[in-house]
mmCIF file of C-alpha atoms and ligand atoms in Angstrom:
data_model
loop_
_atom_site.group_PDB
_atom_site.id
_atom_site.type_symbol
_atom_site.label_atom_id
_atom_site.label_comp_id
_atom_site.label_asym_id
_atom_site.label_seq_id
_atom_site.Cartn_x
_atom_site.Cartn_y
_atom_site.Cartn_z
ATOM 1 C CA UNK A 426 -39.854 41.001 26.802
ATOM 2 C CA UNK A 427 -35.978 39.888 26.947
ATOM 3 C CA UNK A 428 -34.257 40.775 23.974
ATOM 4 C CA UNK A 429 -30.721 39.838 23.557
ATOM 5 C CA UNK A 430 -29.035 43.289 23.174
ATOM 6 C CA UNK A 431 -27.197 44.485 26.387
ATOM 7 C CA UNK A 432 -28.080 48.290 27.522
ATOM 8 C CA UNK A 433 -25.864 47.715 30.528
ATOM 9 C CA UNK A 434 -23.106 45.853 31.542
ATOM 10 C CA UNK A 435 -21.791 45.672 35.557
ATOM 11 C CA UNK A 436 -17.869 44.752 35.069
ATOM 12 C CA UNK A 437 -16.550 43.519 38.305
ATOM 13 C CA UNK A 438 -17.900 45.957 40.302
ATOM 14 C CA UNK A 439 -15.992 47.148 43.502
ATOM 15 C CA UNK A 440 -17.648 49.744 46.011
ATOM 16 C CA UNK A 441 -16.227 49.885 49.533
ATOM 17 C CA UNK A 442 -17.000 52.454 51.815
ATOM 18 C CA UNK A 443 -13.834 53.717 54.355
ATOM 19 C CA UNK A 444 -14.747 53.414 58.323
ATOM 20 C CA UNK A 445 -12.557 56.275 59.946
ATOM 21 C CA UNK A 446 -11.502 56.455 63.477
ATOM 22 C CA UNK A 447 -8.427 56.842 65.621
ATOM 23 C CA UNK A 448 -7.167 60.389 67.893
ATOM 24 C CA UNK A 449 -5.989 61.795 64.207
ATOM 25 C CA UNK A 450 -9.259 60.254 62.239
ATOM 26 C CA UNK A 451 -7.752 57.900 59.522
ATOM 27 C CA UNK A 452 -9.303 54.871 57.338
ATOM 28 C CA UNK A 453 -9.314 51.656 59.969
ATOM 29 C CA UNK A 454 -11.585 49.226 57.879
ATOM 30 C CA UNK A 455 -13.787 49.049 54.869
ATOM 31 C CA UNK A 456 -17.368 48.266 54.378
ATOM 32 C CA UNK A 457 -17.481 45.673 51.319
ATOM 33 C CA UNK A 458 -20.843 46.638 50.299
ATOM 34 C CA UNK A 459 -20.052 45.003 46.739
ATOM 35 C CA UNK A 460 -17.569 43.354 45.979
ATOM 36 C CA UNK A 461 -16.379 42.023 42.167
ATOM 37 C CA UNK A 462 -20.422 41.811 40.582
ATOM 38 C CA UNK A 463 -20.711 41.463 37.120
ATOM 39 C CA UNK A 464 -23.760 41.067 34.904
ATOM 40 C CA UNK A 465 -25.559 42.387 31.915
ATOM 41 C CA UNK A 466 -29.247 43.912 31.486
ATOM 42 C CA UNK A 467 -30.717 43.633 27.900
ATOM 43 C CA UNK A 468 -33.023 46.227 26.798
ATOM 44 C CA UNK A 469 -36.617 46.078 27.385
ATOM 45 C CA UNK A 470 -36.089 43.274 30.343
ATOM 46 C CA UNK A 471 -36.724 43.865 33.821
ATOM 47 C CA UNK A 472 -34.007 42.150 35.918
ATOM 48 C CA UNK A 473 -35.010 41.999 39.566
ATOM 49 C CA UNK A 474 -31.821 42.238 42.198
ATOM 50 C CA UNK A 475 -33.013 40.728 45.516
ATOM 51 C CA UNK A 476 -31.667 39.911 48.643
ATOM 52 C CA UNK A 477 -31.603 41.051 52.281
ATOM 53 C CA UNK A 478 -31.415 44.436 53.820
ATOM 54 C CA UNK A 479 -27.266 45.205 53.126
ATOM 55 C CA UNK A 480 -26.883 43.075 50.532
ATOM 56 C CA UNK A 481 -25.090 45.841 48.470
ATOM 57 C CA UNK A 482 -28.205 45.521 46.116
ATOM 58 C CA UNK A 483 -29.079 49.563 46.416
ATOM 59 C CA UNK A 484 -25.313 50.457 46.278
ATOM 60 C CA UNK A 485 -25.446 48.641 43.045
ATOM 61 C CA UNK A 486 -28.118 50.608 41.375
ATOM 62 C CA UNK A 487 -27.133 53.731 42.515
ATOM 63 C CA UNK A 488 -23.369 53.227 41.195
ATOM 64 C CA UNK A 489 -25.222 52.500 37.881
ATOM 65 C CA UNK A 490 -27.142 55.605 37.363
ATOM 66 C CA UNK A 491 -23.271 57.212 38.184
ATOM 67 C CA UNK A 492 -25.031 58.444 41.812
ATOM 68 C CA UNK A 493 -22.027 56.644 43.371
ATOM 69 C CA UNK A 494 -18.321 56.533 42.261
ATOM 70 C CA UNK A 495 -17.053 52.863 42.187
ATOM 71 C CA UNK A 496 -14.108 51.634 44.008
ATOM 72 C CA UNK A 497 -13.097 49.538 41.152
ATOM 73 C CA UNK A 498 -14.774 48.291 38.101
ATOM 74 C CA UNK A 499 -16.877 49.394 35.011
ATOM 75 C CA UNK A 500 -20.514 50.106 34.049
ATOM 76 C CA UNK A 501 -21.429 50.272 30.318
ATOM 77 C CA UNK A 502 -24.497 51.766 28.984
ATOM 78 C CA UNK A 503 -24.527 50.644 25.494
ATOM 79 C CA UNK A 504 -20.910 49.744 25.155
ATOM 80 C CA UNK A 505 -19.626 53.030 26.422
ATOM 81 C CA UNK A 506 -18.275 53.339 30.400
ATOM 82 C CA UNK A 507 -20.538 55.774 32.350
ATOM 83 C CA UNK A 508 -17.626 56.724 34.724
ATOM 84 C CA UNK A 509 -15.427 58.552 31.581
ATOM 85 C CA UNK A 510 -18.307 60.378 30.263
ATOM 86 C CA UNK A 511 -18.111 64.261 30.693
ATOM 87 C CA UNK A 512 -20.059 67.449 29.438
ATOM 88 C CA UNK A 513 -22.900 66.542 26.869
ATOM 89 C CA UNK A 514 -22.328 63.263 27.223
ATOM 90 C CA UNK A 515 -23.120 62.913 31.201
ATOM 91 C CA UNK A 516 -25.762 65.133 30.749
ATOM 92 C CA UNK A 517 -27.306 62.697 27.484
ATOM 93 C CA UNK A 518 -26.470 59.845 30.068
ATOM 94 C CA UNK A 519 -28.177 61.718 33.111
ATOM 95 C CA UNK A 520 -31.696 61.577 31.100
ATOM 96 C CA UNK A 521 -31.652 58.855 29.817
ATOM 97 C CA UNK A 522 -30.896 57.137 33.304
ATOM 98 C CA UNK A 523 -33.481 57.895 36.339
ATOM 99 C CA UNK A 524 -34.519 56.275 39.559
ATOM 100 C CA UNK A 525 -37.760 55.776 41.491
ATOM 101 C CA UNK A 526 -37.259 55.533 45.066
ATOM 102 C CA UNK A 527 -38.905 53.489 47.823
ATOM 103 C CA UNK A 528 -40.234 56.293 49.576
ATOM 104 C CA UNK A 529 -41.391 59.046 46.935
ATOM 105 C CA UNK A 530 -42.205 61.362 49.451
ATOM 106 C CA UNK A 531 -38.897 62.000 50.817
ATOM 107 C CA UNK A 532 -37.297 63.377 47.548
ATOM 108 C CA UNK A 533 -40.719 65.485 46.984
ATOM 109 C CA UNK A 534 -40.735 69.136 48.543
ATOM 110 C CA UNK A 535 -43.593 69.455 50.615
ATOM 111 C CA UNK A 536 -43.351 73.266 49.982
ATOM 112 C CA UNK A 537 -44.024 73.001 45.336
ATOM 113 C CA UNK A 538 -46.372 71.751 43.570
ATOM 114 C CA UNK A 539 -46.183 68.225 42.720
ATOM 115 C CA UNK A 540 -46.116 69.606 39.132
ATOM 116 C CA UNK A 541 -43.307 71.757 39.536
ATOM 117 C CA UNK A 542 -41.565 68.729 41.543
ATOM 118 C CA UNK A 543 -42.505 66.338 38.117
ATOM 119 C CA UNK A 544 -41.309 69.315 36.147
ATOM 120 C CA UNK A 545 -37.467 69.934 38.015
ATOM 121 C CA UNK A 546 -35.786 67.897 35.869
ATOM 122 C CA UNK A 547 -36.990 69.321 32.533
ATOM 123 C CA UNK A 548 -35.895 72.497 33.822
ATOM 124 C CA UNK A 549 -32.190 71.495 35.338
ATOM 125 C CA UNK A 550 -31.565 70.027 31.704
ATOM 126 C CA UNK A 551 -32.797 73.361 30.190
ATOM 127 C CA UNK A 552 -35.454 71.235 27.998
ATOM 128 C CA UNK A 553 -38.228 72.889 26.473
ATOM 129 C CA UNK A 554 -40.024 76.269 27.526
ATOM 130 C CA UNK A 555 -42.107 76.419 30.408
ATOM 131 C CA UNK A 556 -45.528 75.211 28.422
ATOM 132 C CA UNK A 557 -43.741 72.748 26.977
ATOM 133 C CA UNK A 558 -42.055 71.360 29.676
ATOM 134 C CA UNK A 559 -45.622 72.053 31.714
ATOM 135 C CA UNK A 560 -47.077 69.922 28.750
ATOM 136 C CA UNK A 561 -44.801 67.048 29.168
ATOM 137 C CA UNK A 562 -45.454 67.234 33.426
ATOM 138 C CA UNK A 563 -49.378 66.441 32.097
ATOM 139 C CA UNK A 564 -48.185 63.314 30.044
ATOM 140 C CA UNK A 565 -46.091 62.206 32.436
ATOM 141 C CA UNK A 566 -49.195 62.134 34.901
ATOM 142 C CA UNK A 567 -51.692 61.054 32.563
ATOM 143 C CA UNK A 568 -49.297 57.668 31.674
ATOM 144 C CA UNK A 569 -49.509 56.813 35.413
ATOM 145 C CA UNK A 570 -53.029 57.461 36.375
ATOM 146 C CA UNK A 571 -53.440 61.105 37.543
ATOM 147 C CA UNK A 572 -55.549 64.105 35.658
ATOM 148 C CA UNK A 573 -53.893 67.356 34.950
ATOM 149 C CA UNK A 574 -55.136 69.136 38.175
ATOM 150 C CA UNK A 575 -53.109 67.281 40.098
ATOM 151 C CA UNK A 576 -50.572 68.956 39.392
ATOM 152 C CA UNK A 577 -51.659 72.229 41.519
ATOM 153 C CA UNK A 578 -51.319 69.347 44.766
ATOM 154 C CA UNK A 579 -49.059 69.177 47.288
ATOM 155 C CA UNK A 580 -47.440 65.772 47.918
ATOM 156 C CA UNK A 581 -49.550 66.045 51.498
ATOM 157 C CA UNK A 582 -52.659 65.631 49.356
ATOM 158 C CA UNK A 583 -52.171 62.241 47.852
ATOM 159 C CA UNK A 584 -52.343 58.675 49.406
ATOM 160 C CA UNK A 585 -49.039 56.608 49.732
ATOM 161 C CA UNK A 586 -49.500 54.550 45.919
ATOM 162 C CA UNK A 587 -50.093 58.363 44.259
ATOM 163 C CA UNK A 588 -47.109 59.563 45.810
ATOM 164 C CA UNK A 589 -45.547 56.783 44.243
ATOM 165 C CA UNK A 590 -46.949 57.202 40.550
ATOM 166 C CA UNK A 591 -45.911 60.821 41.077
ATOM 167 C CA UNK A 592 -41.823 59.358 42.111
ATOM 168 C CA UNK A 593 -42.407 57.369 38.465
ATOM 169 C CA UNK A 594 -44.137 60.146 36.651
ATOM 170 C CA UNK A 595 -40.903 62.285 37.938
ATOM 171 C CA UNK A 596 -38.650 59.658 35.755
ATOM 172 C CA UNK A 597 -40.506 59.189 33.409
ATOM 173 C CA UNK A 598 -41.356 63.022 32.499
ATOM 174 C CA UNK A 599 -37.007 62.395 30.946
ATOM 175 C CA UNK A 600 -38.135 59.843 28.571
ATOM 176 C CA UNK A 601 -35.741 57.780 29.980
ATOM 177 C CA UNK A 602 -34.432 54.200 28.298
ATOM 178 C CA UNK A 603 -33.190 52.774 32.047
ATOM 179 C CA UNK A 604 -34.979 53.101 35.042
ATOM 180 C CA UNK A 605 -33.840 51.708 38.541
ATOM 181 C CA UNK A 606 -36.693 51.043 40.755
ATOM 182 C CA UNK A 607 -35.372 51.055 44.034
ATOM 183 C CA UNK A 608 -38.131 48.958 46.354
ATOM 184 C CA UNK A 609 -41.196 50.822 44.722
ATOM 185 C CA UNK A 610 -43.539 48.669 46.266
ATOM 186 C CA UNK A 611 -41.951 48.201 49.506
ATOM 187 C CA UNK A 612 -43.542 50.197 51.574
ATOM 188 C CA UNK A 613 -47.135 50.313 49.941
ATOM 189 C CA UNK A 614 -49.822 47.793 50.954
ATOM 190 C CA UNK A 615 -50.634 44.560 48.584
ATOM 191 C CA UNK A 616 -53.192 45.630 46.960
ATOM 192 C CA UNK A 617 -51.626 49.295 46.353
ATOM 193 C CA UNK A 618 -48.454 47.065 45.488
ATOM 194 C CA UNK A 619 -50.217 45.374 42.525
ATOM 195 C CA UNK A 620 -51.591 48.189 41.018
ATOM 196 C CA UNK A 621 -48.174 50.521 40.968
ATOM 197 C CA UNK A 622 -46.439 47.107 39.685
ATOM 198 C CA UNK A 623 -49.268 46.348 36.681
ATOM 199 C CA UNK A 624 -48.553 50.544 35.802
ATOM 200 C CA UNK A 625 -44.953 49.909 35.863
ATOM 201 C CA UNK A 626 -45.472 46.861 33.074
ATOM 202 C CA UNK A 627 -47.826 48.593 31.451
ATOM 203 C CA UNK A 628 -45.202 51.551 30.928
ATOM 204 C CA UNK A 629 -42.611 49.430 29.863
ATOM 205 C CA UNK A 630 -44.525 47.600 27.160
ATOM 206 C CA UNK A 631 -45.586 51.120 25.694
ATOM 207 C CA UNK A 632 -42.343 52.776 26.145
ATOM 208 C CA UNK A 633 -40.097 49.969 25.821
ATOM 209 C CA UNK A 634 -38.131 50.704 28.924
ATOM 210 C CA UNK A 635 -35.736 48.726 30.583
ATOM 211 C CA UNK A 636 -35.755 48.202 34.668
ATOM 212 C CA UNK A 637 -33.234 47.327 37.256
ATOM 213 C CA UNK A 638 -36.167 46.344 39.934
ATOM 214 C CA UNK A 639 -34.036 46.315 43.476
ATOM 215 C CA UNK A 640 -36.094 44.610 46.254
ATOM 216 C CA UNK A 641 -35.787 42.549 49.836
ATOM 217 C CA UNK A 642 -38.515 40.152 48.954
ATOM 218 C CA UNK A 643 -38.690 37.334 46.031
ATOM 219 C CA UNK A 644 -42.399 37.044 45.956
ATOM 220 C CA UNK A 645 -42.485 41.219 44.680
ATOM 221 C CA UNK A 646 -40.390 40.173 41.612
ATOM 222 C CA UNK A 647 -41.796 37.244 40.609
ATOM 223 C CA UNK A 648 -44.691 38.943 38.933
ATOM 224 C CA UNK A 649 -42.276 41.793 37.449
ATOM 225 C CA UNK A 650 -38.811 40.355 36.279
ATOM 226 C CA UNK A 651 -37.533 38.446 33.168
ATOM 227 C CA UNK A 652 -34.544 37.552 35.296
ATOM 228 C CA UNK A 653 -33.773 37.823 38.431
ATOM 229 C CA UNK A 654 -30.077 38.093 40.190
ATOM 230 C CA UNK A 655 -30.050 37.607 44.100
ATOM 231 C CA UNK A 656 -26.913 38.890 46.021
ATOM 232 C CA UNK A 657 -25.571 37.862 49.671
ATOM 233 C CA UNK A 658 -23.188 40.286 51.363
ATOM 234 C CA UNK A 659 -21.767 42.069 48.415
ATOM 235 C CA UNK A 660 -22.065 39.279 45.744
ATOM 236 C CA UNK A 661 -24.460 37.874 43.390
ATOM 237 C CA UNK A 662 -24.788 34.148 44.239
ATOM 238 C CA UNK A 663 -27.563 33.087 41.418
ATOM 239 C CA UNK A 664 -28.670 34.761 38.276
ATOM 240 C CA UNK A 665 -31.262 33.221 36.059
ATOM 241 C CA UNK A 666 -34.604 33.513 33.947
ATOM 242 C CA UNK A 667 -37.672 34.184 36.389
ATOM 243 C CA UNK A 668 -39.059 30.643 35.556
ATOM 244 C CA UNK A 669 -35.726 28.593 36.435
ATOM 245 C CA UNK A 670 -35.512 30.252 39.578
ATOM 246 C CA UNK A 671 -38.821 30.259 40.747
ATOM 247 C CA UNK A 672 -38.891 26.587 39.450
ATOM 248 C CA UNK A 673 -35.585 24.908 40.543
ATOM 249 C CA UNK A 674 -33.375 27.050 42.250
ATOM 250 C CA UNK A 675 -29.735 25.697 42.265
ATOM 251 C CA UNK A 676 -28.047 27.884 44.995
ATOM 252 C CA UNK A 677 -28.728 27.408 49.032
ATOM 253 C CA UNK A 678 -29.380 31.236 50.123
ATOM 254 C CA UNK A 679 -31.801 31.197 46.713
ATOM 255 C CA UNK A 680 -33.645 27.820 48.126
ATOM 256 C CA UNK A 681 -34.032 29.646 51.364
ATOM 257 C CA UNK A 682 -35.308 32.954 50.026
ATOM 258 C CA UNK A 683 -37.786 31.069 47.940
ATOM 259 C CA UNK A 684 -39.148 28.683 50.996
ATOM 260 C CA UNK A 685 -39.887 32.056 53.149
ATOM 261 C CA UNK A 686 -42.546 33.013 50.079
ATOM 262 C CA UNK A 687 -46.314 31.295 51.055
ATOM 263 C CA UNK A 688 -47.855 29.511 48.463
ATOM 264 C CA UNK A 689 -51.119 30.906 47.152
ATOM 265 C CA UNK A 690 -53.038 27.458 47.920
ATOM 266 C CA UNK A 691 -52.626 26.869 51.444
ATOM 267 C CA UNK A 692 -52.738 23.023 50.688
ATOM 268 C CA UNK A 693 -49.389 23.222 49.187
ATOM 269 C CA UNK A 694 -46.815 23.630 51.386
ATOM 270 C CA UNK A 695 -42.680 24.272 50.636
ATOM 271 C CA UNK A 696 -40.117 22.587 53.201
ATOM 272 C CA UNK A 697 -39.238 26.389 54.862
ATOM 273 C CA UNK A 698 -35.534 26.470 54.981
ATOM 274 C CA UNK A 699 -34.459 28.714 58.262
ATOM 275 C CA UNK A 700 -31.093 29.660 57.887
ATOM 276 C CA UNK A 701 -28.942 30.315 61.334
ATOM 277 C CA UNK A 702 -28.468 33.510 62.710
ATOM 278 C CA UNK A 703 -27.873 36.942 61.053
ATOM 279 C CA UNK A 704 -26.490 38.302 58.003
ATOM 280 C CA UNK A 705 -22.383 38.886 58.745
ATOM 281 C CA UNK A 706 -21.266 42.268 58.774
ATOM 282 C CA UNK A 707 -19.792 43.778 55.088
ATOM 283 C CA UNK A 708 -17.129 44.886 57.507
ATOM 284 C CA UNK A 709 -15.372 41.681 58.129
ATOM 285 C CA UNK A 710 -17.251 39.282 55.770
ATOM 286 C CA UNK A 711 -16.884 35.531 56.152
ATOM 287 C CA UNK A 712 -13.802 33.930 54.471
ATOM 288 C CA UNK A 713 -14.350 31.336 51.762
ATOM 289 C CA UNK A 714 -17.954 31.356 50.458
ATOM 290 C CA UNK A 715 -19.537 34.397 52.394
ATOM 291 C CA UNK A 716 -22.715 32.321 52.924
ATOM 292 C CA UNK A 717 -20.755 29.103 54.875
ATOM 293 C CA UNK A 718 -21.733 30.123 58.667
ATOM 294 C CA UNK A 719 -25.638 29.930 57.923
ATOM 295 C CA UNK A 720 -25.886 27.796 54.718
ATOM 296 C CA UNK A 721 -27.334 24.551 55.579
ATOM 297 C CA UNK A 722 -25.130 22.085 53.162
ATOM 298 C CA UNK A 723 -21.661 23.821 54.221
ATOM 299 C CA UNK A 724 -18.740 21.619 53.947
ATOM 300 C CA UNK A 725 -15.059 22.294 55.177
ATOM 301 C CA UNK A 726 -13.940 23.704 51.469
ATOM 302 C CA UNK A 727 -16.544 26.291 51.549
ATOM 303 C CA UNK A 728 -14.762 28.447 54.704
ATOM 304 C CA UNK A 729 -11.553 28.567 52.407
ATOM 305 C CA UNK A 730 -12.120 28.165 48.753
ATOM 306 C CA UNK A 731 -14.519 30.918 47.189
ATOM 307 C CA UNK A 732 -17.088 29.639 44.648
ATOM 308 C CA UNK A 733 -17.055 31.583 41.415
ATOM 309 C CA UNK A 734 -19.977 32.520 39.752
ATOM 310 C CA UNK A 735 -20.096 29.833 37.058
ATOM 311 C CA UNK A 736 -23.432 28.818 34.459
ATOM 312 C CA UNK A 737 -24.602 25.382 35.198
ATOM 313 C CA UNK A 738 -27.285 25.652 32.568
ATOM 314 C CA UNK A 739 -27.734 27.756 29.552
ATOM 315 C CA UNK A 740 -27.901 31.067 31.278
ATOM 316 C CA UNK A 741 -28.365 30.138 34.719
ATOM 317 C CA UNK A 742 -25.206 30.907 37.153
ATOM 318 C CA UNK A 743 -24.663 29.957 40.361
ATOM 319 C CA UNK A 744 -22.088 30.698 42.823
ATOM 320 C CA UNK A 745 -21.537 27.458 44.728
ATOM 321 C CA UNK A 746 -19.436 24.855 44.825
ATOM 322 C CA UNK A 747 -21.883 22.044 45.161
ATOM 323 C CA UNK A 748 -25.137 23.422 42.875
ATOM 324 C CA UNK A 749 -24.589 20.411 41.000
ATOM 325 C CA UNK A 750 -26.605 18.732 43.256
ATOM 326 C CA UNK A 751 -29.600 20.547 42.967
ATOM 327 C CA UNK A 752 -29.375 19.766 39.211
HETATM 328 FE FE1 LIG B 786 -23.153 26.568 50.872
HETATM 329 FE FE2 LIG B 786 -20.651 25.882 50.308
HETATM 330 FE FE3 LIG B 786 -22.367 26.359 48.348
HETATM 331 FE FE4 LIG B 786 -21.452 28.349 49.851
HETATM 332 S S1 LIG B 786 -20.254 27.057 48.466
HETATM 333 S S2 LIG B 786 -23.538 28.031 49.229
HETATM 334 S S3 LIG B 786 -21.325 27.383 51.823
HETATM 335 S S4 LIG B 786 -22.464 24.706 49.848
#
């Protein structure tokens, strides 16, 4: 459930990445993976951040969990910016902040234990002996589904949607407050998808955690998020309650997302919106409003003037300079 406190606040958030080259190797362009995003996640929401593959949308949650340094802006985590913390502090911040990635079994060693894997991060922070922190691996398994001899298992031994309740039992063994979930579902298959998504609700009612739920795909949010923020090339476009977006969806890229998603009963049918060609490159992004060589209702003032992000309706913002219309 939304509640109205912010955890985290995204301050016009800058990361750009340098492209060398040249005979003596110098900085020749930048990659504008994201470029000025700001909003706010309250605690005990889930906000889904969707959009296409290089969207900026993973370079966002990793800058918020401090696993990337910003090229400009701030992140707050309850009022305080993550990027001056030092000693204790960091380290408070560094539990209290985990992700789950879309592949679990890349960041598990083949070679431990999935027990000892769970149990790394206890250990790094120096918390608890080794029974206790071996106690608190157990819990952590036992909230998402697995018995305490799993443990002994190698990450070979367990089916794609175990490895990925082991990737969230590895956060959650912290007892974190803010998890990003970085396309948890992506790569599992829908009915494994439904079942790691109803343990990941389940989790944050009984723990009241907070989630930043990153993902490619509108229709894997819809049954997660609170709100949801989609982002085109390095900016968030729309950001709004699940319901208004699902329901009347005020910005063009959002309309087009939403028309790819096929209804449940086939005798229903959304108009599908194809956009034209391919995302733009971050590298040299399109002047004016980023989305005016494929959006379907460009006019000449979107290739020079830049829509800010602006609320149209009690907290529903849209970037675009004719949403009005969709009103
Ligand atoms: Fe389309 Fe123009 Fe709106 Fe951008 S500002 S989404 S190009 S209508």
């Amino acid at each position: 459930m939304m509640t109205a406190k912010p955890l985290i606040e995204v301050q016009d958030l800058v990361k750009y990445y340098p492209v060398q080259g040249g005979i003596i190797p110098h900085t020749v362009a930048e990659v504008q993976a994201v470029d000025g995003v700001s909003f706010t996640v309250y605690e005990g929401e889930t906000l889904g951040l969707v959009g296409e593959s290089g969207c900026g949308k993973t370079t966002v949650g990793r800058t918020m969990l401090r696993l990337e340094t910003p090229t400009g802006g701030e992140v707050r985590f309850e009022g305080a910016n993550i990027f001056d913390l030092k000693g204790p502090a960091l380290k408070a911040l560094r539990r209290e902040m985990q992700i789950v990635f879309q592949d679990p079994f890349a960041s598990l060693d083949p070679r431990l234990p999935i027990g000892e894997s769970i149990g790394e991060g206890l250990a790094i922070h120096g918390m608890g002996n080794g029974r206790e922190r071996y106690e608190r691996v157990i819990e952590a398994l036992s909230r998402v589904g697995l018995e305490r001899y799993h443990a002994t298992r190698y990450p070979h031994e367990f089916s794609g949607g175990q490895r990925q309740r082991i990737g969230i039992a590895r956060a959650l063994v912290m007892n974190p407050r803010f998890i990003v979930l970085d396309e948890p579902v992506s790569a599992l298959d829908v009915s494994i998808q439904a079942e790691v998504l109803n343990i990941l609700k389940d989790l944050q009612r009984n723990m009241g955690l907070t989630y930043l739920f990153v993902a490619h795909n509108l229709a894997v949010v819809e049954h997660i998020s609170d709100r949801v923020a989609v982002m085109y090339l390095g900016k968030i476009v729309e950001v709004t309650t699940r319901a208004a977006l699902f329901r009347k969806p005020l910005h063009p890229y959002t309309q087009a997302l939403l028309s790819a998603i096929p209804m449940p009963d086939p005798t229903l049918k959304r108009d599908r919106v194809i956009l034209k060609g391919d995302v733009p490159s971050p590298l040299n992004p399109p002047k004016g409003c980023r989305f005016h060589p494929r959006c379907p209702i460009a006019e000449e003032r979107c290739s020079v003037e830049e829509p800010a992000l602006r609320e149209l309706e009690s907290g529903h913002q849209v970037a675009c300079h004719f949403a009005e219309r969709f009103l």
